[in-house]
Coordinates of C-alpha atoms in Angstrom, one line a residue:
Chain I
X1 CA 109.9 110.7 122.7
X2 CA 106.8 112.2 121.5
X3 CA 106.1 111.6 118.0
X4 CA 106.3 114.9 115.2
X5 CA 103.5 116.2 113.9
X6 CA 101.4 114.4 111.2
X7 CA 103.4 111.0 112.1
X8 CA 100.8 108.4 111.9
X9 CA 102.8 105.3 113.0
X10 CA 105.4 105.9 115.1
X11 CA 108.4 102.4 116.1
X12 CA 110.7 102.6 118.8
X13 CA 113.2 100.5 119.8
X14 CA 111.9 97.3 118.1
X15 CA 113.6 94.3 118.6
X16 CA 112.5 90.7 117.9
X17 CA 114.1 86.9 118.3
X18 CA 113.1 84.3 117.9
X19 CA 113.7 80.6 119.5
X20 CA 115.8 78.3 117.5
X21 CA 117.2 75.2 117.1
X22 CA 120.4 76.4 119.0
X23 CA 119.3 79.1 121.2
X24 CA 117.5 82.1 119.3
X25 CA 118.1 84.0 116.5
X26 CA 117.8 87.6 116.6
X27 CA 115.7 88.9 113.5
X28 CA 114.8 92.7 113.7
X29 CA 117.9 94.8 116.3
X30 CA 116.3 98.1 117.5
X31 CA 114.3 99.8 114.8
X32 CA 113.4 102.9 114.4
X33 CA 111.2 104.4 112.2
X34 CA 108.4 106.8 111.7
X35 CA 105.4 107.3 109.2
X36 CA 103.7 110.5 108.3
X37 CA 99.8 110.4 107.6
X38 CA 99.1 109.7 104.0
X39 CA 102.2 108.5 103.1
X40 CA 103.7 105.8 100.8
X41 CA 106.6 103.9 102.7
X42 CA 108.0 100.6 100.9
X43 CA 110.1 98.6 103.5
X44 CA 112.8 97.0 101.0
X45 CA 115.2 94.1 102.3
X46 CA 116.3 90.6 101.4
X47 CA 114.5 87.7 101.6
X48 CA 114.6 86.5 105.2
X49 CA 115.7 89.6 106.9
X50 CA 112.6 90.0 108.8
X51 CA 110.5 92.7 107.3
X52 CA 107.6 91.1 107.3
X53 CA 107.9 89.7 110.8
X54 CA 108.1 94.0 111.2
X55 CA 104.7 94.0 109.0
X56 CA 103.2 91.5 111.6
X57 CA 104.1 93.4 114.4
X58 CA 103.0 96.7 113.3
X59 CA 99.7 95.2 112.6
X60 CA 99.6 93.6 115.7
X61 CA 100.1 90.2 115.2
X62 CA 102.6 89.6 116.4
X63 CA 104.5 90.9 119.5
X64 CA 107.7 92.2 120.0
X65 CA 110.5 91.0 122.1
X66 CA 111.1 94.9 122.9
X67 CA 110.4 97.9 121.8
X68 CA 106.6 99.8 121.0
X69 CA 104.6 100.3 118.1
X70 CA 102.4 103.2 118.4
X71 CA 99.3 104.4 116.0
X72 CA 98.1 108.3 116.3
X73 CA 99.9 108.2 120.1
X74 CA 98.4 104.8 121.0
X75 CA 100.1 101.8 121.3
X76 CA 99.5 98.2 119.6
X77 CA 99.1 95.5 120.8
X78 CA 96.4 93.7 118.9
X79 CA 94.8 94.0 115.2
X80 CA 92.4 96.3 115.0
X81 CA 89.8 97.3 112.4
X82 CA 91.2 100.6 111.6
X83 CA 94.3 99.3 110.2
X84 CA 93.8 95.9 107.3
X85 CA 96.4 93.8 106.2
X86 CA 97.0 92.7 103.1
X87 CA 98.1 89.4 102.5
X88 CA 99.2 88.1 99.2
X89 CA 95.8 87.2 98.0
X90 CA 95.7 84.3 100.1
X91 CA 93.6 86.5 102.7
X92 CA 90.3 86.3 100.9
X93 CA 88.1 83.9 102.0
X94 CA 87.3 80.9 99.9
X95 CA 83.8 80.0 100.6
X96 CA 82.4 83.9 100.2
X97 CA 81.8 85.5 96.7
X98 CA 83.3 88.9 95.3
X99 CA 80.4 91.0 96.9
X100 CA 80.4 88.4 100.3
X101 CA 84.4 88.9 100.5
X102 CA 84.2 93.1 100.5
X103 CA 80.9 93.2 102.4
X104 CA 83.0 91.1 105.3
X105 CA 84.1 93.9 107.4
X106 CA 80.7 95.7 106.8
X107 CA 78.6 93.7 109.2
X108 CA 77.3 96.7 111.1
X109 CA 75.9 98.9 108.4
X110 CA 72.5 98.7 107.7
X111 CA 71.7 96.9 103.9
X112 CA 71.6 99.7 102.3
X113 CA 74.7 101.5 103.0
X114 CA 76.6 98.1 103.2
X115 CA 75.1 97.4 99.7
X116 CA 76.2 100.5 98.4
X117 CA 79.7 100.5 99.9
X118 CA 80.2 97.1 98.2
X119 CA 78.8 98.4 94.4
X120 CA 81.8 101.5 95.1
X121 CA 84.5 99.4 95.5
X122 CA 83.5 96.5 93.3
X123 CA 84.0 99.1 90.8
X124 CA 86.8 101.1 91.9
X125 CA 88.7 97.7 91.9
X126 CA 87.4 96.9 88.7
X127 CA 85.3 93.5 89.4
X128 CA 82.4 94.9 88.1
X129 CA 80.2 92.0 86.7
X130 CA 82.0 89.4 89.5
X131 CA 80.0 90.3 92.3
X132 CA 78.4 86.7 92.5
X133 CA 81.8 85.0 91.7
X134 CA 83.4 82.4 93.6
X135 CA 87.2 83.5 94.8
X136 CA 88.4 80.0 92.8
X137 CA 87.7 81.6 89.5
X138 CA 89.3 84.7 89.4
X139 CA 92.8 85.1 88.5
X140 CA 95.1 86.1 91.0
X141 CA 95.3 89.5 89.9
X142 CA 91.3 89.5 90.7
X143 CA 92.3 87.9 93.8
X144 CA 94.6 90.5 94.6
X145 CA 92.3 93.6 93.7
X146 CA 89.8 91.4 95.2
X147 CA 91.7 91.7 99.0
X148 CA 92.6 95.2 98.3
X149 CA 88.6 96.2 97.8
X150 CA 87.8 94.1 101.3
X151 CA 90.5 96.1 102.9
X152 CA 89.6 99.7 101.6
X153 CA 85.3 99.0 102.3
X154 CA 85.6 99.1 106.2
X155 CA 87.5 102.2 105.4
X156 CA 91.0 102.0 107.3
X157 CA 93.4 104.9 107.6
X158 CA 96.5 103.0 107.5
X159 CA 97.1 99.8 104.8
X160 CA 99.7 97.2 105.5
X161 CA 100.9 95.4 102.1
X162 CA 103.4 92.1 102.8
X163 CA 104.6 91.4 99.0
X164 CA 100.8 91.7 97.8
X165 CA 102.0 91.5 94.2
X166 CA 104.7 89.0 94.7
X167 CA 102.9 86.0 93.5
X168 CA 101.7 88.0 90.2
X169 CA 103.0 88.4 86.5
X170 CA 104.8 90.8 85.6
X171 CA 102.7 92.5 83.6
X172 CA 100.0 92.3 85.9
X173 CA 102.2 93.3 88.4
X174 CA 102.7 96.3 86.7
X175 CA 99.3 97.3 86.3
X176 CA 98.3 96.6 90.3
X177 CA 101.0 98.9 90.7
X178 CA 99.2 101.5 88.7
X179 CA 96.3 100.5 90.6
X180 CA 97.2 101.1 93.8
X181 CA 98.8 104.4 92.7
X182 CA 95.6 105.2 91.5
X183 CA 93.8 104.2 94.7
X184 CA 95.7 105.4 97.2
X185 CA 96.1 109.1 95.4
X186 CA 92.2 108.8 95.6
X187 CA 91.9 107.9 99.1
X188 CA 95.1 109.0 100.7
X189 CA 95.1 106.3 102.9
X190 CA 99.0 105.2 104.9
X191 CA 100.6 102.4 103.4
X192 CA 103.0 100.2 104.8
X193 CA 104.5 98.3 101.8
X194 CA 107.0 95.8 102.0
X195 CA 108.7 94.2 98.9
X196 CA 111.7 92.8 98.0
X197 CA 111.8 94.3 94.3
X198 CA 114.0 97.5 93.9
X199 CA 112.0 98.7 91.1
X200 CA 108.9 98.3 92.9
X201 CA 109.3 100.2 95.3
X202 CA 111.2 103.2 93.6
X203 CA 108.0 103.2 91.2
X204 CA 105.5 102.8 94.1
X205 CA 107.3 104.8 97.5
X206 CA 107.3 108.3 98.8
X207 CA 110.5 107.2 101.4
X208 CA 112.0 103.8 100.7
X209 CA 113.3 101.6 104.1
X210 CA 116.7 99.9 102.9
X211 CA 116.6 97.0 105.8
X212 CA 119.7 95.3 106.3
X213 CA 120.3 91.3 106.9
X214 CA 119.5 89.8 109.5
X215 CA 119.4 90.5 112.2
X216 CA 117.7 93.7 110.4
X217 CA 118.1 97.4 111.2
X218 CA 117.3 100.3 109.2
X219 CA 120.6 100.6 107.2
X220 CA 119.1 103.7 105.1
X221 CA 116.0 105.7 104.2
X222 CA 116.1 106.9 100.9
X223 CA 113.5 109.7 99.8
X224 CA 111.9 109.4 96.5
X225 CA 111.0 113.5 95.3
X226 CA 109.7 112.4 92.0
X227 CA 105.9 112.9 90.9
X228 CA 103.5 110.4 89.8
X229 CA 103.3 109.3 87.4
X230 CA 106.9 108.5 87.2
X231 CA 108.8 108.0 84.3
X232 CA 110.6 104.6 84.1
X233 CA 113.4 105.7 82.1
X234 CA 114.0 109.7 83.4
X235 CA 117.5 110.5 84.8
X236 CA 115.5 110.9 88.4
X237 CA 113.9 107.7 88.5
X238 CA 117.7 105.8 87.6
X239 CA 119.4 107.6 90.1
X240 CA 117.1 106.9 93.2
X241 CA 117.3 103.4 91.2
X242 CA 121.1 103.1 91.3
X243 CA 121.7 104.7 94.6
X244 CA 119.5 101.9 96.1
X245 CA 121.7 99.4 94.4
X246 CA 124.7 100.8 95.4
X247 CA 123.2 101.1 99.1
X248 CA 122.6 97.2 98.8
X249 CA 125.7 96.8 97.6
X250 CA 125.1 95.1 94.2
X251 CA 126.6 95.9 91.2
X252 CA 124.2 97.6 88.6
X253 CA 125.3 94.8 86.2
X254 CA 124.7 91.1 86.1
Chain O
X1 CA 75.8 58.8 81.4
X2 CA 73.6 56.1 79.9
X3 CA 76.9 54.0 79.3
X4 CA 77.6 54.2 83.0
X5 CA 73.7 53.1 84.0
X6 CA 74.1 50.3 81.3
X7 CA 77.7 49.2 82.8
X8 CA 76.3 49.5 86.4
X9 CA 72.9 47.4 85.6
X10 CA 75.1 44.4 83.9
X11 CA 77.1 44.1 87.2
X12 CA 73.9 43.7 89.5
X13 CA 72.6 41.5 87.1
X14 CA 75.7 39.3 86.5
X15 CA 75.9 39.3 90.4
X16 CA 71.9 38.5 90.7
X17 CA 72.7 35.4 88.4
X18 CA 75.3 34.5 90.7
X19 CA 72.9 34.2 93.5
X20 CA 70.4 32.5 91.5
X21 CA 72.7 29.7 90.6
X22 CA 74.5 29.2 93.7
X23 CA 71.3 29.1 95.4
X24 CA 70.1 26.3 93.0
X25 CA 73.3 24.5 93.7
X26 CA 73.3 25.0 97.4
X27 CA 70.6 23.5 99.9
X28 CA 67.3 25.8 100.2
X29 CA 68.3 26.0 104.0
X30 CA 71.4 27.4 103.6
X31 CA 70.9 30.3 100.8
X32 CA 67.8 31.4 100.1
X33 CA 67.8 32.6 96.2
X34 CA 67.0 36.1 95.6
X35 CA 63.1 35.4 94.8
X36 CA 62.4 34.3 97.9
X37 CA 64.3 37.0 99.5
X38 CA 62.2 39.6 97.2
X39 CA 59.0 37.5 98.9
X40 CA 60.2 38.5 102.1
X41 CA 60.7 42.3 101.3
X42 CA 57.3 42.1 100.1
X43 CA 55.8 40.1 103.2
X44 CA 57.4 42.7 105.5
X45 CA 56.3 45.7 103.7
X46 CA 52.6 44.0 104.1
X47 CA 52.8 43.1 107.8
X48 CA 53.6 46.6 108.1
X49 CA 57.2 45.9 109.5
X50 CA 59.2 47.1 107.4
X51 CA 58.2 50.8 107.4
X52 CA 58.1 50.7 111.2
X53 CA 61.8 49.3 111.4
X54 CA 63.4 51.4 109.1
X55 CA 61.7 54.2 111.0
X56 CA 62.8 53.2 114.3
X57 CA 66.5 52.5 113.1
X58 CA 66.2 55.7 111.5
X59 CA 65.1 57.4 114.4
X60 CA 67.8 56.4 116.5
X61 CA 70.4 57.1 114.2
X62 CA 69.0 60.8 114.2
X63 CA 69.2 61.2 117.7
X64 CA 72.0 59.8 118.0
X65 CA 73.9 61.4 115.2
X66 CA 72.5 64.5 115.4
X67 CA 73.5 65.0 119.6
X68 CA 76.7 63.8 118.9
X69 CA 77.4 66.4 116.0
X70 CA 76.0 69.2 118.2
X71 CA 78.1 68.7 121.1
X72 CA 81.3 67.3 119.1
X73 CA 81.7 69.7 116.7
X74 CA 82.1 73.1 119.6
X75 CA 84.1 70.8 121.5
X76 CA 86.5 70.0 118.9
X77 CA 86.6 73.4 117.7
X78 CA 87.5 74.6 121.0
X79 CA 90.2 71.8 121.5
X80 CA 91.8 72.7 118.3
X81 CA 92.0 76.5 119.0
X82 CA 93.3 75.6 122.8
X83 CA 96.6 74.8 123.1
X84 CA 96.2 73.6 126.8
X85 CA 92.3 71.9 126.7
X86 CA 94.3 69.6 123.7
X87 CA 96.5 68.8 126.2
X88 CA 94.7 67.8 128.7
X89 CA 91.9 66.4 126.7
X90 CA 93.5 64.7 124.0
X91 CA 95.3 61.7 125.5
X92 CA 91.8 61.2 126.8
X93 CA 89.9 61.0 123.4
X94 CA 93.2 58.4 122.2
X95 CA 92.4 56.3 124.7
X96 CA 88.5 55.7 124.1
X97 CA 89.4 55.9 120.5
X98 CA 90.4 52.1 120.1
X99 CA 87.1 50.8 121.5
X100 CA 84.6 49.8 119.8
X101 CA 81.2 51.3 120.7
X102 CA 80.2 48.0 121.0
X103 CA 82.0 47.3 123.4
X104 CA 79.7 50.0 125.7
X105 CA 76.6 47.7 124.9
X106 CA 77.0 46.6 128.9
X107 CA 77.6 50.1 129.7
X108 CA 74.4 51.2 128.2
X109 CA 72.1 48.8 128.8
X110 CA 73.2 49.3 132.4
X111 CA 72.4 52.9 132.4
X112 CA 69.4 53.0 130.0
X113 CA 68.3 49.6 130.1
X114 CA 66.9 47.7 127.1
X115 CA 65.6 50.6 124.4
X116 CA 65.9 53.1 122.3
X117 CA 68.4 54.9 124.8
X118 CA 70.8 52.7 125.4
X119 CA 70.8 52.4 121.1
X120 CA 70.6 56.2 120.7
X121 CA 73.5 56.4 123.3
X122 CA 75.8 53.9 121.6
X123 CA 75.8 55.7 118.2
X124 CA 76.0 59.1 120.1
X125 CA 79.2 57.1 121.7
X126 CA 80.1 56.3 117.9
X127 CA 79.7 59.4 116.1
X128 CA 81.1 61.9 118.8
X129 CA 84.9 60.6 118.6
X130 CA 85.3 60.8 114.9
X131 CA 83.7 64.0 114.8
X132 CA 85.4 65.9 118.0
X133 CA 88.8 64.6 116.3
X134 CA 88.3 65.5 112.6
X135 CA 86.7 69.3 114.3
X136 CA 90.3 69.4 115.8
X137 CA 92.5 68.6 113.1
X138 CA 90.1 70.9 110.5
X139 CA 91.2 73.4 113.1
X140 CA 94.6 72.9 112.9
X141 CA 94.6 73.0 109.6
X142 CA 93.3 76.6 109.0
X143 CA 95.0 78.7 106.9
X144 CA 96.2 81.0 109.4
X145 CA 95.9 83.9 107.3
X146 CA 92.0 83.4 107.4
X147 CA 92.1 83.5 110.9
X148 CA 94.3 87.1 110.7
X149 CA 92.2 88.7 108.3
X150 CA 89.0 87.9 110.7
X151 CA 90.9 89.4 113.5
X152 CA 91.8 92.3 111.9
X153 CA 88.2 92.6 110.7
X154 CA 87.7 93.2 114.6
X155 CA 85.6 89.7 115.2
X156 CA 85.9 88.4 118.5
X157 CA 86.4 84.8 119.6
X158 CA 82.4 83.7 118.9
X159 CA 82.1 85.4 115.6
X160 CA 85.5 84.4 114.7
X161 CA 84.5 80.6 114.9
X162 CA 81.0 81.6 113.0
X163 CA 82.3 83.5 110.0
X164 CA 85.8 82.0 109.5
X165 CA 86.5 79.2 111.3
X166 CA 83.4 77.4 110.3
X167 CA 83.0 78.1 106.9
X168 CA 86.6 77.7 106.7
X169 CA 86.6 74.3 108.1
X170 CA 83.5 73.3 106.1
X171 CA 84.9 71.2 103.6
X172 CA 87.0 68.8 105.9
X173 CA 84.1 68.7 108.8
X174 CA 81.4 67.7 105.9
X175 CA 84.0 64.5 105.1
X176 CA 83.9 63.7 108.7
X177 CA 80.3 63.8 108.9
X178 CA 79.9 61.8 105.9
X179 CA 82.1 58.9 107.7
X180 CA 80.6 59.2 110.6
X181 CA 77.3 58.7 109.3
X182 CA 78.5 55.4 108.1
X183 CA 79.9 54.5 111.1
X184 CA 76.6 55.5 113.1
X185 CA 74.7 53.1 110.4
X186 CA 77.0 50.2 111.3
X187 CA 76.7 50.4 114.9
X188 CA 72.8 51.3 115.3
X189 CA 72.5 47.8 113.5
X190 CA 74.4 46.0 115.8
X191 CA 73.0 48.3 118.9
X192 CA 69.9 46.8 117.7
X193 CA 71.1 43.2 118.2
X194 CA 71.3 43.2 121.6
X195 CA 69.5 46.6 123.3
X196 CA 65.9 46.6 121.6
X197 CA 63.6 44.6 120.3
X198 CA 62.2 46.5 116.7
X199 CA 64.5 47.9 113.7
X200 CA 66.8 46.6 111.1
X201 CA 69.1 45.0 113.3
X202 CA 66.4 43.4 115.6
X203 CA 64.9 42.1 112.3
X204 CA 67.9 40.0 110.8
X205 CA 68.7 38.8 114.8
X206 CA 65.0 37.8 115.4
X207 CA 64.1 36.4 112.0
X208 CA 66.9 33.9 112.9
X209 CA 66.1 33.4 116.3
X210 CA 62.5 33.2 115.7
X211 CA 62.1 29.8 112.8
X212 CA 65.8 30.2 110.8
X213 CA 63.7 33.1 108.4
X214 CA 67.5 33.4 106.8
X215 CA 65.2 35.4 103.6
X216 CA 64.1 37.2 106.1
X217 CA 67.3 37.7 107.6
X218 CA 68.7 38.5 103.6
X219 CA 65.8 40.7 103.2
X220 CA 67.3 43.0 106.4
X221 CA 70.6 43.1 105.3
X222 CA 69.8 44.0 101.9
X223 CA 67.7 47.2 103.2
X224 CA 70.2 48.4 105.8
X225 CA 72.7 48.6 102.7
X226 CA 70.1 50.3 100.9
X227 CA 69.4 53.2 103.6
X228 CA 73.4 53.5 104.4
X229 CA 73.9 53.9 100.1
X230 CA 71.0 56.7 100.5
X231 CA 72.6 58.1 104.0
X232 CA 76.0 58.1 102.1
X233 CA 75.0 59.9 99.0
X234 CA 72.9 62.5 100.6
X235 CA 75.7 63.9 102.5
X236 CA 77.9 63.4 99.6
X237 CA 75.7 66.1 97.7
X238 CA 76.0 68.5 100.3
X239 CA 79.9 67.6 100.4
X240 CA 80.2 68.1 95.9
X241 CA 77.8 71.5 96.7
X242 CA 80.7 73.2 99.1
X243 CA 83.3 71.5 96.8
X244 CA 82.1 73.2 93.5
X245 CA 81.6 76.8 95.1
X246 CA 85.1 76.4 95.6
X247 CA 86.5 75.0 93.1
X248 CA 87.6 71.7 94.2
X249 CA 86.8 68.9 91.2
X250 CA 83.7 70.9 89.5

């Protein structure tokens, strides 16, 4: 099936098991599921039901047990460059600094161009004054923003995010969603963002990818029209919230 | 800081009168007292022998150590990222594990005769095991997601190992090396024993052989603990350096 026009990532027919203890256990039945260029997709689900395992595969971790996975027409089949993952702040590397950490995927440039690439994201991430610290000190909010920098220097078109704020306060979870807002209307880049908070991704997502249990498949895609900034507490932004809920299946009241 | 000096210098000294009086007690052929053993430090320096053993037991220690971490370090690596070389290889390593490099003294002195090869090749022997094995299990226990975020930043296999695995690996491999310094120390003195005739170990075994010189003999023991205390807390530096850069106990 050739893929629409402006669709940047493009899943057919994905299917993935796994071996078990007693035979195999199915995880992901037969996705499919298309991303435009420059757009904001969250991948929501339950714990467990496999959407990163759909995160690795995109990125080309890990392979499937059928289906394809192609990026503007080509298929993938390893990691590549073009495309960063971000993990929950446990990607950056321990024994570089701030500066060492974004400058990582910037081998190739010459000095000056690496060193200036470096200064315009250690600011656009807000870690001015942290060049020359160690990963240990910083907070994991820094961590996080820290990643985020390292992934947006070697400048990718698409960005892969597996819970990258899951391991964060909530009120700093909050604000690196503002961030990202922020950076992504500024550099237009794809995202991939998988989560398992409702909220997050009716705050964050252009289309939202209700996944089902396992073993997953795309049980709805729910469109987001409303503008950023988005008002917590308008009539649009608790409808697309309660329809989500009522897609899962969950009361609206604990 | 001054309290620990203070608390350190009052054990040596208790232990120093120790030797002093069970020395007195004791017959002068069967412990010398630490005077006389202090003479004999002294007479060694004068003779000249004392700089040229340490040297010579340093030397071999060098080589030794030095080959071994070159060549044990890529090949551990390699059998930690290789599912298949760790199985063929491993049961291998397990089974030369158990013996003692001294028990290769024959070995050696058949292949390299009596010098500093045959010494140089028992603490290669010594230090290539612990190394190789420690290289493999640092390996295998990467964070993976260090190794995918290389990947993704497009490195291939070589610059993987360089800029992630490596560094990544750093803080366990610099244990092993420190341990396998030790362990190189140990055996270069009993290497000596048997498969030269100069250093440390040659010292303590001729000083006995050669008129019952047991100050002598005290004298030699007392500097190879001194060189393996220095040995140990050199690499221990490096080792607190990598520690404190990231974070561990600063």
């Amino acid at each position: 099936m050739p893929a629409a026009a402006g669709v940047k990532v493009s899943i057919r027919g994905l299917s993935m098991r796994f071996p078990a203890e007693a035979g195999t256990v199915d995880v992901l039945q037969d996705l499919d599921l298309d991303v435009r260029e420059g757009e904001l997709v969250c991948i929501l689900g339950p714990s467990g039901c496999g959407k990163s395992t759909l995160l690795n595969i995109v990125g080309g971790f890990v392979r499937p047990t059928a289906g394809t996975v192609t990026i503007d027409g080509v298929r993938v089949t390893e990691p590549d460059r073009r495309r960063i993952f971000v993990f929950q702040e446990r990607g950056v590397f321990p024994w570089l600094t701030v500066e060492g950490n974004i400058a990582f995927g910037l081998h190739h440039l010459p000095d000056g161009e690496r060193r200036q690439r470096v200064e315009h994201y250690v600011a656009l991430v807000g870690l001015g004054g942290f060049e020359r610290t160690y990963p240990h000190a910083l907070s994991g909010g820094m961590k996080q923003r820290l990643e985020v920098a390292r992934a947006l220097a070697v400048n990718p078109d698409v960005l892969y995010l597996d819970e990258p704020f899951g391991a964060l306060d909530s009120i700093t979870r909050l604000q690196m969603r503002g961030e990202l807002l922020r950076i992504w209307q500024a550099e237009r880049k794809t995202i991939l963002f998988v989560t398992h908070d409702i909220d997050e991704s009716v705050q964050l997502a252009d289309r939202i990818v209700i996944m089902s249990a396992r073993p997953s498949t795309i049980q709805r895609i729910v469109e987001v029209d409303l503008e950023h900034p988005r008002d917590l507490s308008s009539r649009g932004y608790i409808e697309v919230r309660d329809r989500i809920f009522e897609e899962i299946g969950l009361a609206h009241k604990v | 800081m001054l309290r620990r000096v203070l608390i350190a210098s009052s054990g040596v000294a208790v232990l120093l009168a120790a030797w002093q009086l069970a020395a007195a007690a004791a017959a002068p052929s069967l412990l010398p007292g630490p005077l006389p053993v202090v003479r004999a430090v002294g007479e060694l320096a004068v003779k000249g022998l004392l700089l040229r053993y340490v040297v010579a037991s340093l030397f071999r220690v060098t080589w030794g150590y030095s080959m071994a971490l070159v060549t044990a370090v890529p090949i551990g690596i390699a059998l930690g990222l290789s599912t298949w070389a760790e199985r063929a290889f491993n049961p291998f390593i397990q089974l030369l594990r158990p013996i003692s490099p001294l028990g290769w003294i024959p070995i050696a002195i058949l292949w390299f005769g009596v010098g500093d090869l045959s010494a140089i090749f028992l603490i290669f022997l010594a230090s290539f095991l612990p190394l190789a094995v420690a290289s493999m299990h640092a390996v295998h226990n990467l964070d993976e997601t260090n190794l995918r975020a290389g990947r993704n930043f497009g490195l291939g296999r070589l610059a993987l190992v360089r800029r992630v695995i490596l560094p990544a690996a750093m803080p366990q491999l610099l244990v092993a090396m420190r341990i396998t310094l030790g362990i190189a120390w140990l055996v270069v003195v009993a290497a000596e024993m048997i498969a030269v005739n100069s250093g440390l170990g040659f010292l303590i075994v001729d000083a006995r052989n050669a008129g019952n010189r047991y100050d002598l003999v005290i004298a030699g023991m007392l500097m190879i603990g001194l060189i393996g205390l220095l040995l140990d807390s050199g690499v221990r530096r490096l080792e607190r350096i990598e520690m404190r850069r990231r974070g561990y106990g600063a």
